[in-house]
CSV table of C-alpha atoms in Angstrom, one decimal:
chain,number,residue,atom,x,y,z
A,1,MET,CA,192.7,-30.7,-109.0
A,2,ARG,CA,191.6,-27.4,-110.5
A,3,LEU,CA,190.7,-27.4,-114.1
A,4,ILE,CA,192.4,-24.9,-116.3
A,5,ARG,CA,189.8,-22.9,-118.2
A,6,PRO,CA,190.4,-22.7,-121.9
A,7,THR,CA,191.7,-19.4,-123.3
A,8,LEU,CA,189.5,-16.9,-125.1
A,9,THR,CA,190.8,-17.9,-128.5
A,10,ARG,CA,190.3,-21.6,-127.8
A,11,GLN,CA,186.7,-21.0,-126.7
A,12,ILE,CA,185.9,-18.9,-129.7
A,13,VAL,CA,187.5,-21.5,-132.0
A,14,PHE,CA,185.6,-24.3,-130.3
A,15,GLY,CA,182.3,-22.5,-130.7
A,16,TYR,CA,182.9,-21.8,-134.3
A,17,LEU,CA,183.9,-25.4,-134.9
A,18,ILE,CA,180.7,-26.7,-133.4
A,19,LEU,CA,178.6,-24.3,-135.5
A,20,ALA,CA,180.7,-25.1,-138.6
A,21,LEU,CA,180.4,-28.8,-138.0
A,22,PHE,CA,176.6,-28.8,-137.7
A,23,SER,CA,176.3,-26.2,-140.5
A,24,LEU,CA,178.4,-28.3,-142.9
A,25,SER,CA,176.5,-31.4,-141.9
A,26,ALA,CA,173.2,-29.6,-142.7
A,27,VAL,CA,174.6,-28.2,-146.0
A,28,ALA,CA,176.0,-31.6,-147.0
A,29,TYR,CA,172.7,-33.4,-146.2
A,30,ALA,CA,170.7,-30.7,-148.0
A,31,LEU,CA,172.9,-30.8,-151.1
A,32,ASN,CA,172.8,-34.6,-151.2
A,33,SER,CA,169.0,-34.6,-150.9
A,34,LEU,CA,168.8,-31.8,-153.5
A,35,ARG,CA,171.0,-33.9,-155.9
A,36,ASN,CA,168.8,-36.9,-155.5
A,37,GLN,CA,165.7,-34.8,-156.1
A,38,VAL,CA,167.3,-33.2,-159.1
A,39,ASN,CA,168.2,-36.6,-160.6
A,40,ARG,CA,164.7,-37.9,-159.9
A,41,ALA,CA,163.1,-34.8,-161.4
A,42,ASP,CA,165.4,-35.0,-164.4
A,43,ASN,CA,164.5,-38.6,-165.0
A,44,LEU,CA,160.8,-37.6,-164.7
A,45,VAL,CA,161.2,-35.0,-167.4
A,46,GLN,CA,163.5,-36.9,-169.7
A,47,VAL,CA,161.8,-40.3,-169.5
A,48,ASP,CA,158.4,-40.4,-167.9
A,49,ILE,CA,156.9,-37.1,-169.2
A,50,ARG,CA,158.6,-37.6,-172.6
A,51,ALA,CA,157.2,-41.1,-172.8
A,52,GLN,CA,153.7,-39.7,-172.1
A,53,ASN,CA,154.1,-37.2,-174.9
A,54,LEU,CA,155.3,-39.9,-177.3
A,55,LEU,CA,152.3,-42.2,-176.3
A,56,ARG,CA,149.9,-39.3,-177.0
A,57,SER,CA,151.6,-38.7,-180.3
A,58,LEU,CA,151.3,-42.4,-181.2
A,59,ARG,CA,147.6,-42.3,-180.4
A,60,SER,CA,147.1,-39.2,-182.5
A,61,SER,CA,148.9,-40.8,-185.5
A,62,LEU,CA,146.8,-43.9,-185.1
A,63,LEU,CA,143.5,-42.0,-185.0
A,64,GLY,CA,144.6,-39.9,-187.9
A,65,GLU,CA,145.3,-43.1,-189.9
A,66,GLU,CA,141.9,-44.4,-189.0
A,67,ARG,CA,140.1,-41.4,-190.4
A,68,LEU,CA,142.1,-41.6,-193.6
A,69,THR,CA,141.5,-45.3,-194.0
A,70,ARG,CA,137.7,-44.8,-193.7
A,71,GLN,CA,137.8,-42.0,-196.2
A,72,TYR,CA,139.7,-44.2,-198.6
A,73,GLN,CA,137.3,-47.1,-198.2
A,74,VAL,CA,134.3,-44.8,-198.9
A,75,LEU,CA,135.8,-42.6,-201.7
A,76,GLY,CA,138.5,-44.9,-203.1
A,77,GLN,CA,140.6,-41.9,-204.1
A,78,PRO,CA,144.3,-42.8,-204.7
A,79,ASP,CA,145.4,-39.3,-203.5
A,80,LEU,CA,144.5,-40.4,-199.9
A,81,LEU,CA,147.2,-43.1,-199.9
A,82,PRO,CA,150.3,-40.8,-199.5
A,83,PRO,CA,148.8,-39.1,-196.3
A,84,LEU,CA,148.0,-42.6,-195.1
A,85,ALA,CA,151.6,-43.7,-195.7
A,86,SER,CA,152.8,-40.6,-193.9
A,87,ARG,CA,150.7,-41.4,-190.8
A,88,LEU,CA,152.1,-44.9,-190.7
A,89,ALA,CA,155.7,-43.6,-191.1
A,90,GLU,CA,155.0,-41.1,-188.3
A,91,PHE,CA,153.7,-43.9,-186.1
A,92,ARG,CA,156.8,-46.0,-186.8
A,93,ALA,CA,159.2,-43.1,-186.0
A,94,ARG,CA,157.5,-42.2,-182.7
A,95,ARG,CA,157.3,-45.9,-181.7
A,96,ASP,CA,161.1,-46.2,-182.3
A,97,ALA,CA,161.7,-43.1,-180.2
A,98,LEU,CA,159.6,-44.5,-177.4
A,99,GLU,CA,161.5,-47.8,-177.6
A,100,ALA,CA,164.8,-45.9,-177.4
A,101,LEU,CA,163.9,-44.2,-174.1
A,102,GLU,CA,165.9,-45.4,-171.0
A,103,GLY,CA,164.1,-46.8,-168.1
A,104,GLY,CA,162.0,-49.5,-169.7
A,105,GLN,CA,159.1,-47.3,-170.8
A,106,PHE,CA,158.2,-49.4,-173.8
A,107,ASP,CA,155.6,-52.1,-173.0
A,108,LEU,CA,156.1,-55.5,-174.6
A,109,GLN,CA,152.4,-55.9,-175.4
A,110,LEU,CA,152.4,-52.5,-176.9
A,111,ALA,CA,155.4,-53.4,-179.0
A,112,ALA,CA,153.8,-56.5,-180.3
A,113,ALA,CA,150.5,-54.7,-181.1
A,114,GLY,CA,152.4,-52.0,-182.8
A,115,ARG,CA,154.3,-54.4,-185.0
A,116,ASP,CA,151.1,-56.1,-186.1
A,117,TYR,CA,149.4,-52.8,-186.7
A,118,LEU,CA,152.3,-51.6,-188.9
A,119,ALA,CA,152.3,-54.9,-190.8
A,120,ALA,CA,148.6,-54.7,-191.5
A,121,GLY,CA,148.9,-51.1,-192.5
A,122,GLU,CA,151.7,-51.8,-195.0
A,123,GLU,CA,149.5,-54.6,-196.6
A,124,PHE,CA,146.6,-52.2,-196.8
A,125,LEU,CA,148.7,-49.6,-198.5
A,126,GLN,CA,150.2,-52.1,-200.9
A,127,ALA,CA,146.7,-53.3,-201.9
A,128,GLY,CA,145.6,-49.7,-202.4
A,129,ARG,CA,148.6,-48.9,-204.6
A,130,ASN,CA,148.1,-52.1,-206.7
A,131,SER,CA,144.9,-51.1,-208.6
A,132,GLY,CA,144.6,-54.6,-209.8
A,133,GLN,CA,144.4,-56.1,-206.3
A,134,LYS,CA,141.0,-56.2,-204.7
A,135,MET,CA,140.7,-54.7,-201.2
A,136,THR,CA,139.3,-57.6,-199.3
A,137,ALA,CA,137.1,-57.4,-196.2
A,138,GLU,CA,139.7,-59.7,-194.4
A,139,LEU,CA,142.4,-57.1,-195.0
A,140,ARG,CA,140.3,-54.2,-193.7
A,141,ASP,CA,139.2,-56.2,-190.7
A,142,ARG,CA,142.8,-57.1,-189.9
A,143,LEU,CA,143.9,-53.5,-190.0
A,144,ALA,CA,140.9,-52.4,-187.9
A,145,GLY,CA,141.6,-55.2,-185.3
A,146,THR,CA,145.3,-54.4,-184.9
A,147,ARG,CA,144.4,-50.7,-184.6
A,148,ARG,CA,141.9,-51.4,-181.8
A,149,LEU,CA,144.4,-53.5,-179.9
A,150,THR,CA,147.2,-51.0,-180.3
A,151,LEU,CA,144.9,-48.2,-179.2
A,152,LEU,CA,143.9,-50.2,-176.1
A,153,GLN,CA,147.6,-50.8,-175.2
A,154,LEU,CA,148.3,-47.1,-175.7
A,155,ASN,CA,145.5,-46.0,-173.4
A,156,GLN,CA,146.7,-48.5,-170.8
A,157,ASN,CA,150.3,-47.3,-171.0
A,158,LEU,CA,149.1,-43.6,-170.8
A,159,ALA,CA,147.1,-44.4,-167.6
A,160,ALA,CA,150.0,-46.3,-166.1
A,161,GLY,CA,152.4,-43.5,-167.0
A,162,ALA,CA,150.2,-40.8,-165.5
A,163,THR,CA,150.1,-42.8,-162.2
A,164,ARG,CA,153.8,-43.2,-162.2
A,165,VAL,CA,154.3,-39.4,-162.8
A,166,ASP,CA,151.9,-38.6,-159.9
A,167,GLN,CA,153.7,-41.1,-157.6
A,168,THR,CA,157.1,-39.6,-158.5
A,169,LEU,CA,155.9,-36.1,-157.8
A,170,GLN,CA,154.5,-37.2,-154.4
A,171,ARG,CA,157.8,-38.8,-153.5
A,172,LEU,CA,159.7,-35.6,-154.5
A,173,GLY,CA,157.4,-33.6,-152.2
A,174,GLN,CA,157.9,-36.0,-149.3
A,175,GLU,CA,161.7,-36.1,-149.7
A,176,SER,CA,161.8,-32.3,-149.9
A,177,ARG,CA,159.8,-31.9,-146.6
A,178,SER,CA,162.0,-34.5,-144.9
A,179,ALA,CA,165.2,-32.9,-146.1
A,180,TYR,CA,163.9,-29.5,-144.9
A,181,LYS,CA,163.1,-30.9,-141.4
A,182,ILE,CA,166.4,-32.7,-140.9
A,183,THR,CA,168.4,-29.7,-142.2
A,184,LEU,CA,166.5,-27.4,-139.8
A,185,VAL,CA,167.2,-29.7,-136.9
A,186,LEU,CA,170.9,-29.8,-137.6
A,187,VAL,CA,171.1,-26.0,-137.9
A,188,ILE,CA,169.2,-25.5,-134.7
A,189,CYS,CA,171.4,-28.0,-132.8
A,190,GLY,CA,174.5,-26.2,-134.0
A,191,MET,CA,173.1,-22.8,-133.0
A,192,LEU,CA,172.1,-24.1,-129.5
A,193,LEU,CA,175.5,-25.5,-128.8
A,194,ALA,CA,177.2,-22.4,-130.2
A,195,THR,CA,175.0,-20.3,-127.9
A,196,ILE,CA,176.0,-22.4,-124.9
A,197,VAL,CA,179.7,-21.7,-125.7
A,198,ALA,CA,178.9,-18.0,-126.3
A,199,VAL,CA,177.3,-17.7,-122.8
A,200,SER,CA,180.2,-19.5,-121.2
A,201,LEU,CA,182.6,-17.2,-123.1
A,202,ARG,CA,180.7,-14.1,-121.9
A,203,LEU,CA,181.0,-15.1,-118.3
A,204,TYR,CA,184.6,-15.8,-118.8
A,205,ILE,CA,185.5,-12.4,-120.2
A,206,ASN,CA,183.2,-10.3,-118.0
A,207,ALA,CA,185.7,-9.9,-115.1
A,208,SER,CA,188.5,-9.0,-117.5
A,209,LEU,CA,186.4,-6.4,-119.2
A,210,GLN,CA,185.6,-4.8,-115.9
A,211,LYS,CA,189.3,-4.5,-115.2
A,212,LEU,CA,190.0,-3.0,-118.6
A,213,ALA,CA,187.1,-0.6,-118.1
A,214,ARG,CA,188.7,0.7,-114.9
A,215,MET,CA,192.0,1.2,-116.9
A,216,ILE,CA,190.1,3.1,-119.6
A,217,ARG,CA,188.5,5.4,-117.0
A,218,ASP,CA,191.8,6.1,-115.5
A,219,VAL,CA,193.3,7.0,-118.9
A,220,ALA,CA,190.2,9.1,-119.8
A,221,SER,CA,190.7,11.1,-116.6
A,222,GLY,CA,194.2,11.9,-117.6
A,223,SER,CA,196.0,9.4,-115.4
A,224,PHE,CA,198.4,7.4,-117.6
A,225,ASP,CA,200.2,5.7,-114.6
A,226,ILE,CA,198.1,2.6,-114.5
A,227,LYS,CA,199.1,-0.6,-112.8
A,228,VAL,CA,198.5,-4.1,-114.0
A,229,ASP,CA,198.3,-6.7,-111.3
A,230,ASP,CA,197.2,-9.6,-113.5
A,231,LYS,CA,200.2,-11.7,-114.4
A,232,GLY,CA,198.2,-14.4,-116.2
A,233,HIS,CA,198.9,-15.7,-119.7
A,234,ASP,CA,195.4,-15.4,-121.3
A,235,GLU,CA,194.5,-12.9,-123.9
A,236,PHE,CA,193.0,-10.4,-121.5
A,237,SER,CA,196.2,-10.4,-119.4
A,238,LEU,CA,198.2,-9.7,-122.5
A,239,LEU,CA,195.8,-7.0,-123.5
A,240,ALA,CA,196.1,-5.4,-120.1
A,241,ARG,CA,199.8,-5.3,-120.4
A,242,GLU,CA,199.6,-3.8,-123.9
A,243,PHE,CA,197.1,-1.3,-122.6
A,244,GLN,CA,199.6,-0.3,-120.0
A,245,SER,CA,202.2,0.1,-122.7
A,246,MET,CA,199.7,2.2,-124.7
A,247,ALA,CA,199.2,4.5,-121.7
A,248,THR,CA,202.9,5.1,-121.6
A,249,LYS,CA,202.9,6.0,-125.3
A,250,LEU,CA,199.9,8.3,-124.8
A,251,ARG,CA,201.8,10.2,-122.1
A,252,GLU,CA,204.6,10.7,-124.7
A,253,LEU,CA,202.0,11.7,-127.4
A,254,GLU,CA,200.4,14.2,-125.1
A,255,GLN,CA,203.7,15.9,-124.7
A,256,LEU,CA,204.1,16.0,-128.5
A,257,GLN,CA,200.5,17.2,-128.9
A,258,LEU,CA,201.3,20.2,-126.8
A,259,ASP,CA,203.8,21.2,-129.5
A,260,ALA,CA,201.4,20.5,-132.5
A,261,ASN,CA,199.7,23.4,-134.3
A,262,PRO,CA,196.1,23.7,-133.0
A,263,LEU,CA,194.7,24.6,-136.4
A,264,THR,CA,196.3,22.0,-138.7
A,265,ARG,CA,197.2,19.4,-136.0
A,266,LEU,CA,200.6,19.1,-137.7
A,267,PRO,CA,203.7,18.7,-135.6
A,268,GLY,CA,205.3,21.9,-134.5
A,269,ASN,CA,208.9,23.2,-134.0
A,270,LEU,CA,210.0,20.7,-131.3
A,271,ALA,CA,208.8,17.6,-133.2
A,272,ILE,CA,210.4,18.8,-136.5
A,273,ALA,CA,213.7,19.7,-134.8
A,274,ARG,CA,213.8,16.3,-133.1
A,275,GLU,CA,213.1,14.5,-136.4
A,276,ILE,CA,215.9,16.4,-138.1
A,277,GLU,CA,218.4,15.6,-135.4
A,278,GLN,CA,217.4,11.9,-135.5
A,279,ARG,CA,217.9,11.8,-139.2
A,280,ILE,CA,221.3,13.5,-138.9
A,281,GLU,CA,222.3,11.1,-136.2
A,282,ARG,CA,221.3,8.1,-138.3
A,283,GLY,CA,223.4,9.5,-141.2
A,284,GLU,CA,220.4,9.8,-143.5
A,285,THR,CA,220.5,12.2,-146.5
A,286,PHE,CA,217.2,14.1,-146.6
A,287,ALA,CA,215.7,17.2,-148.2
A,288,HIS,CA,214.4,20.0,-145.9
A,289,ALA,CA,211.6,21.9,-147.6
A,290,PHE,CA,210.4,25.3,-146.2
A,291,ALA,CA,207.0,26.4,-147.6
A,292,ASP,CA,205.6,29.9,-147.0
A,293,LEU,CA,202.6,31.8,-148.3
A,294,ASP,CA,203.1,35.1,-150.1
A,295,ASN,CA,200.9,38.1,-149.3
A,296,PHE,CA,199.0,36.2,-146.6
A,297,LYS,CA,198.9,39.1,-144.1
A,298,VAL,CA,197.1,41.4,-146.5
A,299,TYR,CA,194.7,38.6,-147.4
A,300,ASN,CA,194.0,38.0,-143.7
A,301,ASP,CA,193.4,41.7,-143.2
A,302,ARG,CA,191.0,41.9,-146.1
A,303,TYR,CA,188.9,38.7,-145.6
A,304,GLY,CA,189.2,38.2,-141.9
A,305,TYR,CA,190.6,35.8,-139.4
A,306,GLN,CA,188.3,32.9,-140.2
A,307,ARG,CA,189.0,33.0,-143.9
A,308,GLY,CA,192.7,33.2,-143.2
A,309,SER,CA,192.5,30.2,-140.9
A,310,ASP,CA,190.7,28.3,-143.7
A,311,VAL,CA,193.6,29.1,-146.1
A,312,ILE,CA,196.2,28.0,-143.4
A,313,ASN,CA,194.3,24.7,-142.9
A,314,LEU,CA,193.9,24.2,-146.7
A,315,THR,CA,197.6,24.7,-147.3
A,316,GLY,CA,198.5,22.2,-144.6
A,317,THR,CA,196.1,19.6,-146.1
A,318,ILE,CA,197.6,20.0,-149.6
A,319,ILE,CA,201.1,19.6,-148.3
A,320,ARG,CA,200.2,16.6,-146.1
A,321,ASP,CA,198.3,14.9,-149.0
A,322,VAL,CA,201.1,15.4,-151.5
A,323,VAL,CA,203.7,14.0,-149.1
A,324,GLU,CA,201.6,11.0,-148.3
A,325,GLN,CA,200.9,10.3,-152.0
A,326,TYR,CA,204.4,10.9,-153.4
A,327,GLY,CA,206.7,10.4,-150.4
A,328,ASP,CA,207.9,7.5,-148.2
A,329,PRO,CA,206.0,6.3,-145.1
A,330,GLY,CA,208.6,7.9,-142.9
A,331,ASP,CA,208.4,11.4,-144.4
A,332,THR,CA,207.3,14.2,-142.0
A,333,VAL,CA,205.2,17.3,-142.4
A,334,GLY,CA,205.2,20.1,-139.9
A,335,HIS,CA,203.5,23.4,-139.3
A,336,ILE,CA,205.9,25.6,-137.4
A,337,GLY,CA,203.6,28.6,-137.1
A,338,GLY,CA,201.5,31.1,-139.0
A,339,ASP,CA,201.8,30.4,-142.8
A,340,ASP,CA,205.1,28.5,-142.5
A,341,TYR,CA,205.4,24.8,-143.2
A,342,ILE,CA,208.2,22.2,-143.4
A,343,PHE,CA,208.3,18.7,-144.9
A,344,LEU,CA,211.2,16.3,-144.8
A,345,THR,CA,211.7,13.7,-147.6
A,346,ARG,CA,214.3,12.1,-149.8
A,347,PRO,CA,216.2,14.5,-152.0
A,348,GLU,CA,215.1,12.8,-155.2
A,349,LEU,CA,211.4,13.2,-154.3
A,350,ALA,CA,211.5,16.8,-153.0
A,351,GLU,CA,211.3,18.6,-156.4
A,352,GLN,CA,208.3,16.5,-157.6
A,353,MET,CA,206.5,17.2,-154.4
A,354,ALA,CA,207.1,20.9,-154.5
A,355,ALA,CA,205.8,21.1,-158.1
A,356,GLU,CA,202.7,19.2,-157.2
A,357,ILE,CA,202.0,21.3,-154.1
A,358,ILE,CA,202.3,24.5,-156.2
A,359,ALA,CA,200.0,23.0,-158.8
A,360,ARG,CA,197.3,22.1,-156.3
A,361,PHE,CA,197.6,25.3,-154.4
A,362,ASP,CA,197.3,27.5,-157.5
A,363,ARG,CA,194.3,25.4,-158.6
A,364,VAL,CA,192.3,25.9,-155.5
A,365,VAL,CA,193.4,29.2,-154.0
A,366,PRO,CA,191.2,31.4,-156.4
A,367,ASP,CA,188.2,29.9,-154.7
A,368,CYS,CA,189.2,31.6,-151.5
A,369,TYR,CA,188.5,35.1,-153.0
A,370,SER,CA,185.4,37.0,-153.9
A,371,GLU,CA,184.2,36.8,-157.5
A,372,ALA,CA,185.4,40.4,-158.2
A,373,ASP,CA,188.9,39.8,-156.8
A,374,ARG,CA,189.2,36.4,-158.5
A,375,GLU,CA,188.3,37.8,-162.0
A,376,ALA,CA,190.6,40.8,-161.6
A,377,GLY,CA,193.5,38.6,-160.3
A,378,PHE,CA,194.4,41.2,-157.7
A,379,PHE,CA,193.0,43.7,-155.3
A,380,TYR,CA,194.1,47.0,-153.7
A,381,ALA,CA,195.0,47.2,-150.1
A,382,ARG,CA,197.4,49.0,-147.8
A,383,ASP,CA,200.8,47.5,-147.1
A,384,ARG,CA,202.7,47.5,-143.9
A,385,PHE,CA,203.8,51.1,-144.5
A,386,GLY,CA,200.2,52.3,-144.9
A,387,GLU,CA,200.5,52.9,-148.6
A,388,GLU,CA,197.8,51.6,-150.9
A,389,ARG,CA,199.1,49.3,-153.7
A,390,ARG,CA,198.0,46.3,-155.8
A,391,PHE,CA,198.4,42.9,-154.4
A,392,PRO,CA,198.2,39.7,-156.4
A,393,LEU,CA,196.4,36.5,-155.3
A,394,LEU,CA,198.0,34.3,-152.8
A,395,SER,CA,201.0,32.3,-153.9
A,396,ILE,CA,203.3,29.8,-152.2
A,397,SER,CA,207.1,29.7,-152.1
A,398,ILE,CA,209.1,26.6,-151.3
A,399,ALA,CA,212.8,26.6,-150.5
A,400,ILE,CA,214.5,23.2,-150.5
A,401,VAL,CA,217.9,22.4,-148.9
A,402,CYS,CA,219.5,19.0,-148.9
A,403,SER,CA,221.4,17.8,-145.8
A,404,ASP,CA,224.3,16.5,-147.9
A,405,ASN,CA,224.9,20.1,-149.1
A,406,PHE,CA,226.8,20.5,-145.7
A,407,GLU,CA,229.8,18.7,-144.4
A,408,HIS,CA,228.4,18.8,-140.9
A,409,PRO,CA,224.7,19.5,-141.2
A,410,THR,CA,222.6,20.7,-138.2
A,411,ALA,CA,219.0,21.7,-137.8
A,412,ALA,CA,220.0,25.3,-137.2
A,413,LEU,CA,222.3,25.4,-140.2
A,414,ILE,CA,219.7,23.9,-142.5
A,415,GLY,CA,217.0,26.2,-141.1
A,416,ARG,CA,219.1,29.4,-141.7
A,417,GLU,CA,219.8,28.4,-145.3
A,418,CYS,CA,216.1,27.8,-146.0
A,419,ALA,CA,215.2,31.1,-144.4
A,420,ARG,CA,217.7,32.9,-146.7
A,421,MET,CA,216.3,31.2,-149.8
A,422,LYS,CA,212.8,32.0,-148.7
A,423,GLU,CA,213.4,35.7,-148.6
A,424,HIS,CA,214.8,35.5,-152.1
A,425,LEU,CA,211.7,33.6,-153.4
A,426,LYS,CA,209.3,36.0,-151.8
A,427,ASN,CA,210.6,38.7,-154.2
A,428,GLN,CA,209.6,36.5,-157.2
A,429,PRO,CA,206.1,36.7,-158.7
A,430,GLY,CA,203.7,33.8,-158.4
A,431,SER,CA,204.2,30.4,-156.8
A,432,ILE,CA,207.7,29.1,-157.1
A,433,PHE,CA,210.1,26.6,-155.6
A,434,LEU,CA,213.9,26.5,-155.5
A,435,ILE,CA,216.2,23.6,-154.6
A,436,ASP,CA,219.8,24.3,-153.5
A,437,ARG,CA,222.1,21.8,-155.2
A,438,ARG,CA,225.4,23.3,-153.9
A,439,ARG,CA,227.6,20.9,-152.0
A,440,GLY,CA,230.1,21.4,-149.2
A,441,HIS,CA,229.2,24.8,-147.8
């Protein structure tokens, strides 16, 4: 029994699922390891290292008390008693803070030694404050003894805490290295499996690509009558049939391209006429706008063919951009020859479009002139009759006729009405547009 090879989509999905599975496993493991390490590091900072700091502070308070006690025993000055009391209070506060830490950082022997030391210290202070009570050797020896024992316990706890911090740091390093290795192995396994799927996929599509390449070469050579023999149901078979359909469309577009203006690449007379007839057949109401440049011939004679072509192309770009920005997706722009343009849109949009086209045209057209002509706003040249006269800068006239102005609109009827309006507009100074709102003629 012949096995059915998975489709292209299924192979791609399968490859991505493998890579995603191993990648997610690697990420999940790495995140879990990172969380454990963060918790361990947080506990190290909040408990172990803080306990070490508190132990050092306790030792500092105890040594400070020892110095003050000796000074008091030698000098007997009462003003040494308040600093001594402060040291004992400081010791008590830091001992309480150490005892409040989580994690059992407070040693029981240290706790007992600390209590005895504080009790001996309080008795020593009380005897010092009571001038009538004699400071006995027994009291001094008791304070010194509890101090030594407490200091011994502090040093032992500091040494044990330092060892615990070092061990924790070593474990963190070992866990980090282990997590890195396992994560790397998971990623590499996923990539290897995905690579195997990718190689299989490449072999699977190679033959189909060769077939498509032959089709592309046929189309590139101008042969749009391609044949598709593959009747399969995989993606490449569907693509081949779509490519055949595209070749048919290209044949149609080639025919339309022959009608397009070679300068602006806008549709020409045949395409515009076909679009008008289709809208009329569908019963759509539309506005037919005829745009024409004024004094273009004399500009072309003065500045040359290339500059004239630039103006033609610039005007087509302005009209196309305005229609795309303010119009509907189905609106059409055409270049029917020379400096004549047509655009089709809804009647309620035509007036706004015409005003925007004029505004943009008048804003950029002075840049098409020399500095002297631009500053003067005109130049002298000979008209069609050979007489020299003053010509203004280029302007644009737009005649707009709506299809619902006619009971039975046709492309020829609308075109004739636009041409008649255009002749009237060319006699008006500057850029201007006119929309015919009459109905029923």
